[in-house]
PDB file of C-alpha atoms in Angstrom:
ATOM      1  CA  UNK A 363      96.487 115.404 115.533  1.00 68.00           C
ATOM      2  CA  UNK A 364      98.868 113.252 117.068  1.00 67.00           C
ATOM      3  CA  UNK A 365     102.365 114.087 117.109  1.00 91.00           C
ATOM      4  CA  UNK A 366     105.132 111.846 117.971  1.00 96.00           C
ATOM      5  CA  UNK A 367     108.451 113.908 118.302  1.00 96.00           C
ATOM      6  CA  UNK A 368     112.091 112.273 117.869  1.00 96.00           C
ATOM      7  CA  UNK A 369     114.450 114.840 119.621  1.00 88.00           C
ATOM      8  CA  UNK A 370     117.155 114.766 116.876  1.00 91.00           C
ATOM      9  CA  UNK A 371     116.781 114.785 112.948  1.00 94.00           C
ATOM     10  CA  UNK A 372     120.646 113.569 112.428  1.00 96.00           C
ATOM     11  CA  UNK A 373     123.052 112.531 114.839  1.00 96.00           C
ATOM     12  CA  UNK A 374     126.716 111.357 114.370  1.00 97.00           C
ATOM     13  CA  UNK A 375     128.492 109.030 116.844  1.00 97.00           C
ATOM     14  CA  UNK A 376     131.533 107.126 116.662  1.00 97.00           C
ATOM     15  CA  UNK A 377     132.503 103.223 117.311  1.00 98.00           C
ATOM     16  CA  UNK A 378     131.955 102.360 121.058  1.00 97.00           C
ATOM     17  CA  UNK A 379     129.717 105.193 122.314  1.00 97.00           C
ATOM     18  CA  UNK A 380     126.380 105.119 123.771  1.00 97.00           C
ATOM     19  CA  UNK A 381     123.563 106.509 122.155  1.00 97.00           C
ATOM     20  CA  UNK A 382     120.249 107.520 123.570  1.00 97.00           C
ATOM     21  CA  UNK A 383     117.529 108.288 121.034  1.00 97.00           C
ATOM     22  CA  UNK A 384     114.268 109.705 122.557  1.00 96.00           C
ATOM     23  CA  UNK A 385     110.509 110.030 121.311  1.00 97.00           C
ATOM     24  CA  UNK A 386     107.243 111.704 122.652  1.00 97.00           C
ATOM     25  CA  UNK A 387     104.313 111.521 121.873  1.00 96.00           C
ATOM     26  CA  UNK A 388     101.333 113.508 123.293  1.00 94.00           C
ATOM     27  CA  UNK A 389      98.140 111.365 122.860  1.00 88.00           C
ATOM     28  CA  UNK A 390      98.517 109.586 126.084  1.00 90.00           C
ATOM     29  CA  UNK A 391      98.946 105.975 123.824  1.00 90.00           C
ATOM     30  CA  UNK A 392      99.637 102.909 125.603  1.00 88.00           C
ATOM     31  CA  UNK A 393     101.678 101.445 122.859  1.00 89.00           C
ATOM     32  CA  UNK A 394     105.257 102.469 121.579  1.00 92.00           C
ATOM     33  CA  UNK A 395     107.524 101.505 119.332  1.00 94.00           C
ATOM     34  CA  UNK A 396     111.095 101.850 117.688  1.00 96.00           C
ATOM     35  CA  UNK A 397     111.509 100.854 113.902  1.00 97.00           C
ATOM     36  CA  UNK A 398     114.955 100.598 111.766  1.00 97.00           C
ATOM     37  CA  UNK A 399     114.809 101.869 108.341  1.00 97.00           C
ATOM     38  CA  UNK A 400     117.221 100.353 105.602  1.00 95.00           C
ATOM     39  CA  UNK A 401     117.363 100.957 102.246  1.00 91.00           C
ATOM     40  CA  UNK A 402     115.803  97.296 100.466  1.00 90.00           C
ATOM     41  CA  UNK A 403     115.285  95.635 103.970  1.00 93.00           C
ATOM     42  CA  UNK A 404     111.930  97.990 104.712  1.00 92.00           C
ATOM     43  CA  UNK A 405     110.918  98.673 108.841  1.00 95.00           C
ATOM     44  CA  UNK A 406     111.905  96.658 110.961  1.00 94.00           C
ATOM     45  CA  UNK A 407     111.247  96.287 114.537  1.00 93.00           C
ATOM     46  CA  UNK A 408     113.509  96.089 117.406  1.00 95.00           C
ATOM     47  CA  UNK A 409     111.500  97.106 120.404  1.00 94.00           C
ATOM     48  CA  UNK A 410     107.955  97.743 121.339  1.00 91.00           C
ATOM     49  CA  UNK A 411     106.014  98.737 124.760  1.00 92.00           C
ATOM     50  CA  UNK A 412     102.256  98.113 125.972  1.00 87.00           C
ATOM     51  CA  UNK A 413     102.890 100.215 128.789  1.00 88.00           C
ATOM     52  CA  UNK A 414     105.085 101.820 131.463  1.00 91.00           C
ATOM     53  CA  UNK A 415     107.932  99.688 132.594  1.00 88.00           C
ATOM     54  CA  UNK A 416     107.052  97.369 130.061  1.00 89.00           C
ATOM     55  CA  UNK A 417     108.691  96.098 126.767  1.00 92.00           C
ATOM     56  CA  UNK A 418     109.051  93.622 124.171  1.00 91.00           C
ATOM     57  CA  UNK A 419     111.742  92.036 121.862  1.00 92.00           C
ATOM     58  CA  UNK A 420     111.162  93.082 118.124  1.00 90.00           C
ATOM     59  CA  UNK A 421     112.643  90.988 115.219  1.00 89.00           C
ATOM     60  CA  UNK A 422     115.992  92.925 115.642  1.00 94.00           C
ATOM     61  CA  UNK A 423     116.627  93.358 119.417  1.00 96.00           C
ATOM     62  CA  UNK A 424     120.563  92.463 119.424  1.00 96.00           C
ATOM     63  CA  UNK A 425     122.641  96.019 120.684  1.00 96.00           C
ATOM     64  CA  UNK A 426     119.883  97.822 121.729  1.00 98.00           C
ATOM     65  CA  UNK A 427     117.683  98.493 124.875  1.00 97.00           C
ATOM     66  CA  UNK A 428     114.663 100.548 125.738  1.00 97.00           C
ATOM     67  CA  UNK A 429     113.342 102.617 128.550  1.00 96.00           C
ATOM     68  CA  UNK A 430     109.978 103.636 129.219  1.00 96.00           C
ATOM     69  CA  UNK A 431     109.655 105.008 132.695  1.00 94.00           C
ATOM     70  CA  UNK A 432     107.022 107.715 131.876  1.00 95.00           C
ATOM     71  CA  UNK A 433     103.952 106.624 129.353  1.00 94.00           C
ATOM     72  CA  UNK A 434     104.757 109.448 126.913  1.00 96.00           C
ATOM     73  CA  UNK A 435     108.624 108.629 126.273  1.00 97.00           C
ATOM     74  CA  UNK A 436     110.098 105.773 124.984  1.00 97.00           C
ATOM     75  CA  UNK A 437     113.949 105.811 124.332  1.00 97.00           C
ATOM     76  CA  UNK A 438     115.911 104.059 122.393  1.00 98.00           C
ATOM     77  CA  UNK A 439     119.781 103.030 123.830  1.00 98.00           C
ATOM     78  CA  UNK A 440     122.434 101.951 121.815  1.00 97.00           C
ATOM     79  CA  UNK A 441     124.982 100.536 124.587  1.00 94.00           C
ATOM     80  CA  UNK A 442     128.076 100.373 122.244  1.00 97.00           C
ATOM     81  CA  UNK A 443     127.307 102.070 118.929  1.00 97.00           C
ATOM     82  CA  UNK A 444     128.615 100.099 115.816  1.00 97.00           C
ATOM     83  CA  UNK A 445     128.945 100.696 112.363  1.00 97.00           C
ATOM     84  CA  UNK A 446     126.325  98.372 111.328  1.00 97.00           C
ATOM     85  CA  UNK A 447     123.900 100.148 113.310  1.00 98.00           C
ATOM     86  CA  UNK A 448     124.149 102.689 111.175  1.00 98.00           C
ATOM     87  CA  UNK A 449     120.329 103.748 109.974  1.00 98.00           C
ATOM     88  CA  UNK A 450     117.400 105.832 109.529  1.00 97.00           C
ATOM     89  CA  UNK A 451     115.142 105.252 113.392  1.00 98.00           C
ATOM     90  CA  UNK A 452     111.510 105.406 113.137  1.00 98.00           C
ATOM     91  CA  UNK A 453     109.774 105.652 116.471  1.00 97.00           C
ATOM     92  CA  UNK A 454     105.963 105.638 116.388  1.00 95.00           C
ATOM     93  CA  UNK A 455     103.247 105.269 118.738  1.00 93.00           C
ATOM     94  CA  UNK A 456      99.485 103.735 118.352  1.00 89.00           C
ATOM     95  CA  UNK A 457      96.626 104.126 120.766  1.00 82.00           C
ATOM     96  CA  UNK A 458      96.074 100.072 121.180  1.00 68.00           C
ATOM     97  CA  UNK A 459      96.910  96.831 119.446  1.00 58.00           C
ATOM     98  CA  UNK A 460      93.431  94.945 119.576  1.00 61.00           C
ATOM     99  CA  UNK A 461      91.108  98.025 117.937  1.00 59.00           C
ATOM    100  CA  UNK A 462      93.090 100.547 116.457  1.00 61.00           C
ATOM    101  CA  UNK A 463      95.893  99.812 114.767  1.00 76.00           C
ATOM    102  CA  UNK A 464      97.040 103.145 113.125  1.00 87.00           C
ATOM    103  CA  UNK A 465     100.385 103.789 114.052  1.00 91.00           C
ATOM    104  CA  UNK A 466     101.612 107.078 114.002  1.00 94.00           C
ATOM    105  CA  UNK A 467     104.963 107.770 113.431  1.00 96.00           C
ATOM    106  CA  UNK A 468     107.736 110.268 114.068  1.00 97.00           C
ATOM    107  CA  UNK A 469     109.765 111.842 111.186  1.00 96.00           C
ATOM    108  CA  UNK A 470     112.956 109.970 112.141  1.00 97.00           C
ATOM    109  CA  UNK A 471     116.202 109.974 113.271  1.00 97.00           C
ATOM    110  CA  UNK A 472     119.228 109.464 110.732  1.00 97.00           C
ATOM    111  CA  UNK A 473     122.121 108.069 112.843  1.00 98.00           C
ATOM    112  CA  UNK A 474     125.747 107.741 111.679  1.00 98.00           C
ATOM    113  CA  UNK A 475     128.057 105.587 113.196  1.00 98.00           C
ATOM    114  CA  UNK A 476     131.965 106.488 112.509  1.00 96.00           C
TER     115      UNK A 476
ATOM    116  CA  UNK B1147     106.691  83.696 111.366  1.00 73.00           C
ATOM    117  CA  UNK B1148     105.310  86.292 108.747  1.00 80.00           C
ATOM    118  CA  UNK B1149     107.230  87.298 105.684  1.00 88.00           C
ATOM    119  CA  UNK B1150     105.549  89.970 103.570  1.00 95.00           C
ATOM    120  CA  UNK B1151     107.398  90.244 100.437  1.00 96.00           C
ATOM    121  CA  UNK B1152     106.746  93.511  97.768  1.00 97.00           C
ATOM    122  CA  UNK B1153     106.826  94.466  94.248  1.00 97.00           C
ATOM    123  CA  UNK B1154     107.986  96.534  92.049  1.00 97.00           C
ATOM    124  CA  UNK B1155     110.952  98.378  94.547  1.00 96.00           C
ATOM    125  CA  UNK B1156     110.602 101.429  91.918  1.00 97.00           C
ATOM    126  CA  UNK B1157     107.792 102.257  89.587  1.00 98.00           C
ATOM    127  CA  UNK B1158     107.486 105.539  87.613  1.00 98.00           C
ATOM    128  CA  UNK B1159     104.286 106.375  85.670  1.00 97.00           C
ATOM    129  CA  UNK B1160     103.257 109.392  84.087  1.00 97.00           C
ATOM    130  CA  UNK B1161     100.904 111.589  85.777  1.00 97.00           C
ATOM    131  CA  UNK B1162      97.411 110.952  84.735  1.00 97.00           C
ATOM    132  CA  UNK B1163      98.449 107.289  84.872  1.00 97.00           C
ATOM    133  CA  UNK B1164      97.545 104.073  87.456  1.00 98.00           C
ATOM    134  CA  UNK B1165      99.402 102.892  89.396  1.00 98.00           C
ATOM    135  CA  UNK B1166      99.788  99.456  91.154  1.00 98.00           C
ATOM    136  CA  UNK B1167     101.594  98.069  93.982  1.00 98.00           C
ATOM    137  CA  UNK B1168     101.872  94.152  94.906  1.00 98.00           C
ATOM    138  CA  UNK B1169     102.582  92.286  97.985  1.00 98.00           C
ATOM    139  CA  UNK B1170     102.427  88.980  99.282  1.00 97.00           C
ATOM    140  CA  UNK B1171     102.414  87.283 102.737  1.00 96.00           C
ATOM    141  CA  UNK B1172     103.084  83.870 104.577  1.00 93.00           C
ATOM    142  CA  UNK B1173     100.938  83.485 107.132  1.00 89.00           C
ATOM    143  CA  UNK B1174      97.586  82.271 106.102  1.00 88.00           C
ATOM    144  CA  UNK B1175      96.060  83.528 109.855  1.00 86.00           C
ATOM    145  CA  UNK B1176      97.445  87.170 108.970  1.00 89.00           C
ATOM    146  CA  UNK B1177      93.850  89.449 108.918  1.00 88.00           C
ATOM    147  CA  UNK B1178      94.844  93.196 109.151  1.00 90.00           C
ATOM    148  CA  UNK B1179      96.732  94.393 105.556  1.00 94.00           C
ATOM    149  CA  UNK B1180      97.789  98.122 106.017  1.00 95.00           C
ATOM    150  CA  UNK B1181      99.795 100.205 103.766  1.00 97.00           C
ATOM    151  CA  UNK B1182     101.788 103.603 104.353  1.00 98.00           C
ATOM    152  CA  UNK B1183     102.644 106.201 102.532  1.00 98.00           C
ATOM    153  CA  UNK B1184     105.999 107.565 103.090  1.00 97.00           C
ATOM    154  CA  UNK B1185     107.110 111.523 102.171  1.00 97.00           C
ATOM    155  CA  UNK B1186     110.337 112.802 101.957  1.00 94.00           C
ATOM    156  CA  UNK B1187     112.006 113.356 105.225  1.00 92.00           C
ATOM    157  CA  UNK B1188     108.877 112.091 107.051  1.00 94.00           C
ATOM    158  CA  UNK B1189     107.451 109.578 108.717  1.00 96.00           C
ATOM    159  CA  UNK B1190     105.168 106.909 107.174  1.00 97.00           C
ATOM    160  CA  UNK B1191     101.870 107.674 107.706  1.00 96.00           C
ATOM    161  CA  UNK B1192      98.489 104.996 106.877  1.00 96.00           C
ATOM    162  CA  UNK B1193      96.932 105.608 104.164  1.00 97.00           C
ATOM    163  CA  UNK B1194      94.358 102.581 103.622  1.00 96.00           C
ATOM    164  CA  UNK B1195      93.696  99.309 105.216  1.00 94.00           C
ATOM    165  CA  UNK B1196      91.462  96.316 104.675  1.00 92.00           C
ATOM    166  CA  UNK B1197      90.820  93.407 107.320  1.00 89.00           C
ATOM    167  CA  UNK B1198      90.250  89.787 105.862  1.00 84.00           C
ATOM    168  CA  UNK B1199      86.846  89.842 105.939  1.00 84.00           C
ATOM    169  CA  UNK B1200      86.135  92.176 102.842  1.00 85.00           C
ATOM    170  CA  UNK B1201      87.912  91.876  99.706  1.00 91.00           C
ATOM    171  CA  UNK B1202      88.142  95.740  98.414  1.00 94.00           C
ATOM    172  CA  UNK B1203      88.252  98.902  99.771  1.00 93.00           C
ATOM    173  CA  UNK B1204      88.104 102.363  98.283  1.00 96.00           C
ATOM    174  CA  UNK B1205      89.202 105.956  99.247  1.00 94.00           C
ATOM    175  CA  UNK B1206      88.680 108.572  96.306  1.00 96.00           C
ATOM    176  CA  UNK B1207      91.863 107.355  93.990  1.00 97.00           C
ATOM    177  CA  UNK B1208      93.447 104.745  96.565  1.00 98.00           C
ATOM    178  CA  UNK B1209      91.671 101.333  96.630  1.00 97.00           C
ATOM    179  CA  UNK B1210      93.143  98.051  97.930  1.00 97.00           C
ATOM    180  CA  UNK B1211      92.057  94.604  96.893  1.00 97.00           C
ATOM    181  CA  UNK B1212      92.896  91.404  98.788  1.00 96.00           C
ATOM    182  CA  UNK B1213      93.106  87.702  98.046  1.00 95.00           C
ATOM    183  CA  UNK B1214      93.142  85.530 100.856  1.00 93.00           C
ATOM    184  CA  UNK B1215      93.718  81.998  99.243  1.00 93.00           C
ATOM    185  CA  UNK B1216      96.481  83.548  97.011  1.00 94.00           C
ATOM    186  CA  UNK B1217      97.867  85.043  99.618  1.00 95.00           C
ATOM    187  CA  UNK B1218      98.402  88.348  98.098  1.00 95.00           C
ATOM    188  CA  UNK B1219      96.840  92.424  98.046  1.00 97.00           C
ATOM    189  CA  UNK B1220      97.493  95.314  96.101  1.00 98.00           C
ATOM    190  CA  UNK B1221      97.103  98.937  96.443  1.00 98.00           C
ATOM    191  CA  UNK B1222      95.785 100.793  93.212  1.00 98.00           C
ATOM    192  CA  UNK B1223      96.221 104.335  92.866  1.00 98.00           C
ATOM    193  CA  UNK B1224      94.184 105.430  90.004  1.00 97.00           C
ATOM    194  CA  UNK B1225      94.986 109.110  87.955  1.00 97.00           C
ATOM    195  CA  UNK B1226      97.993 109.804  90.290  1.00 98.00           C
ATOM    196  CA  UNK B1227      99.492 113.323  90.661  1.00 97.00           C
ATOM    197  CA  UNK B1228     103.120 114.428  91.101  1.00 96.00           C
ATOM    198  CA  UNK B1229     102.065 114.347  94.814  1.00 96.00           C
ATOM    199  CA  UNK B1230     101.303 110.709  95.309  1.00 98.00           C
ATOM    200  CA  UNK B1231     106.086 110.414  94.736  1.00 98.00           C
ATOM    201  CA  UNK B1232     106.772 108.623  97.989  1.00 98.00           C
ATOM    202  CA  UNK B1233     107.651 105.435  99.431  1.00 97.00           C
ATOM    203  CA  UNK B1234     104.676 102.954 100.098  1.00 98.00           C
ATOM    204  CA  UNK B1235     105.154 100.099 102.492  1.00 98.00           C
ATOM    205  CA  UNK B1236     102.575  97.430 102.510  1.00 97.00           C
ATOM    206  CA  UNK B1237     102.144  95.403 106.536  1.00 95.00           C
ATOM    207  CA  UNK B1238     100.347  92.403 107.240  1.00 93.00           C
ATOM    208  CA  UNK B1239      99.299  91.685 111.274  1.00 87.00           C
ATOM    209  CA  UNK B1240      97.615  88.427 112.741  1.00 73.00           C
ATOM    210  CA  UNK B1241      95.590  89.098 116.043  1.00 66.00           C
ATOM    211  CA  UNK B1242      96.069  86.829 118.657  1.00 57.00           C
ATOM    212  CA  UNK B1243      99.006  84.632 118.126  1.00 49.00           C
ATOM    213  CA  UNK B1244     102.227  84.447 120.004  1.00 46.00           C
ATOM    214  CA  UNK B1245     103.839  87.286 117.252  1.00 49.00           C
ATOM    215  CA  UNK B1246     100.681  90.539 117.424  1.00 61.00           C
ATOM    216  CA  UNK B1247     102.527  92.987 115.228  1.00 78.00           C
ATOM    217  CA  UNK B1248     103.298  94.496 112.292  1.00 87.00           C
ATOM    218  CA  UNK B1249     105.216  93.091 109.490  1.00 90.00           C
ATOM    219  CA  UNK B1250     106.268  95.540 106.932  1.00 94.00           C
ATOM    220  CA  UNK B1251     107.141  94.883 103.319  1.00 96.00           C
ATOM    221  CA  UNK B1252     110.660  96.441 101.231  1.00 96.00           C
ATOM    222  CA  UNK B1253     108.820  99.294 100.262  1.00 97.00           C
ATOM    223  CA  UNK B1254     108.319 100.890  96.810  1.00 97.00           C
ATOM    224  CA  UNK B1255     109.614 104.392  95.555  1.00 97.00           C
ATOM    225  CA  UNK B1256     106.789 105.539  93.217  1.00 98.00           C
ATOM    226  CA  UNK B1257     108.094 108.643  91.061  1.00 98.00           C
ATOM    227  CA  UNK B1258     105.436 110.175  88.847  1.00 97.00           C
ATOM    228  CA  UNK B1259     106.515 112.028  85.973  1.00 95.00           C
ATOM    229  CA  UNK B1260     104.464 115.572  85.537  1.00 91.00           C
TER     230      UNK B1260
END
């Protein structure tokens, strides 16, 4: 099975700070993303990649940035953390967008902004 | 762009009972309609999808029915079990515009009562 591992579960960081979150995935898949999770306002997406070096604006892309330098990592930056980025991250991963859409999904980061 | 809008945000049935799930979309072009199933302190993970070519789908007690001139599909879970409590999110996707991703709906918290 595919597994897509976020390296934290929770993670607190105050007002100003910047915040790497980082996701693997071992099933050599081209395409990566990185979801937000709120509470009424369902997934929402702030980045994607097709490949190494590449990415994509989501719906949400204001205060954050990606990396992917290697095709198995895909990290999420936070330049200055805010309060209102306060959420549940979702990373997931899928093996390409025109056949096989399954995406498969990590279990999450909760990330608290103080 | 795509709007997926779904209902009910919380449904609770008793065990033994049906349950359905509603959602609606914008874009007439939209042709992929996943949905996930989301666990407690997981990641969402597909359960079911249907392209716009067919109208119904079944998998044992999950089935998902779609109309494309109303604009709408449903997932039906039929004698659900105190294991099918999660969060369901349904998607909608249209292949080869500008905009070739996912857009998820609110969610919906089903609890079902043993």
């Amino acid at each position: 099975d595919v597994k897509v591992t976020q390296s934290s579960r929770y993670l607190v960081k105050r007002t100003g700070e910047k915040v790497f979150l980082e996701c693997v995935q071992d099933m050599d898949h081209e395409n990566m993303f990185w979801y937000r999770q709120d509470p009424g306002l369902g997934l929402r997406l702030i980045y994607f990649s097709y490949d190494v070096k590449m990415k994509e604006k989501g719906d949400i892309p204001e205060g954050y940035s990606v990396s992917r330098e290697k095709k198995e990592r895909f990290s999420l930056i936070l330049e200055s953390a805010s309060t209102n980025q306060t959420s549940m991250y979702l990373c997931a991963s899928s093996l390409s967008t025109a056949t096989n859409e399954k995406l498969f999904f990590g279990s999450g980061t909760q990330l608290s902004v103080l | 762009g795509e709007n997926v809008e779904q209902h009910p945000s919380t449904l609770s049935v008793q065990e033994g009972d049906s349950a359905v799930i509603k959602c609606t979309y914008s874009d007439s072009a939209s042709n992929y309609f996943p949905w996930y199933k989301q666990e407690l302190g997981k990641g969402p993970q597909l359960i079911i999808d249907i392209r716009s070519n067919v109208g119904e789908k079944k998998d044992q007690r999950i089935a998902v029915t779609l109309n494309k001139t109303a604009k709408h599909f449903s997932l039906h879970i039929t004698e659900t079990q105190p294991e099918d409590s999660a969060v369901y999110f349904c998607a909608a996707r249209r292949y080869g515009g500008a905009t070739n991703k996912l857009i998820f709906g609110t969610g919906t918290l089903l609890a079902v009562q043993p």
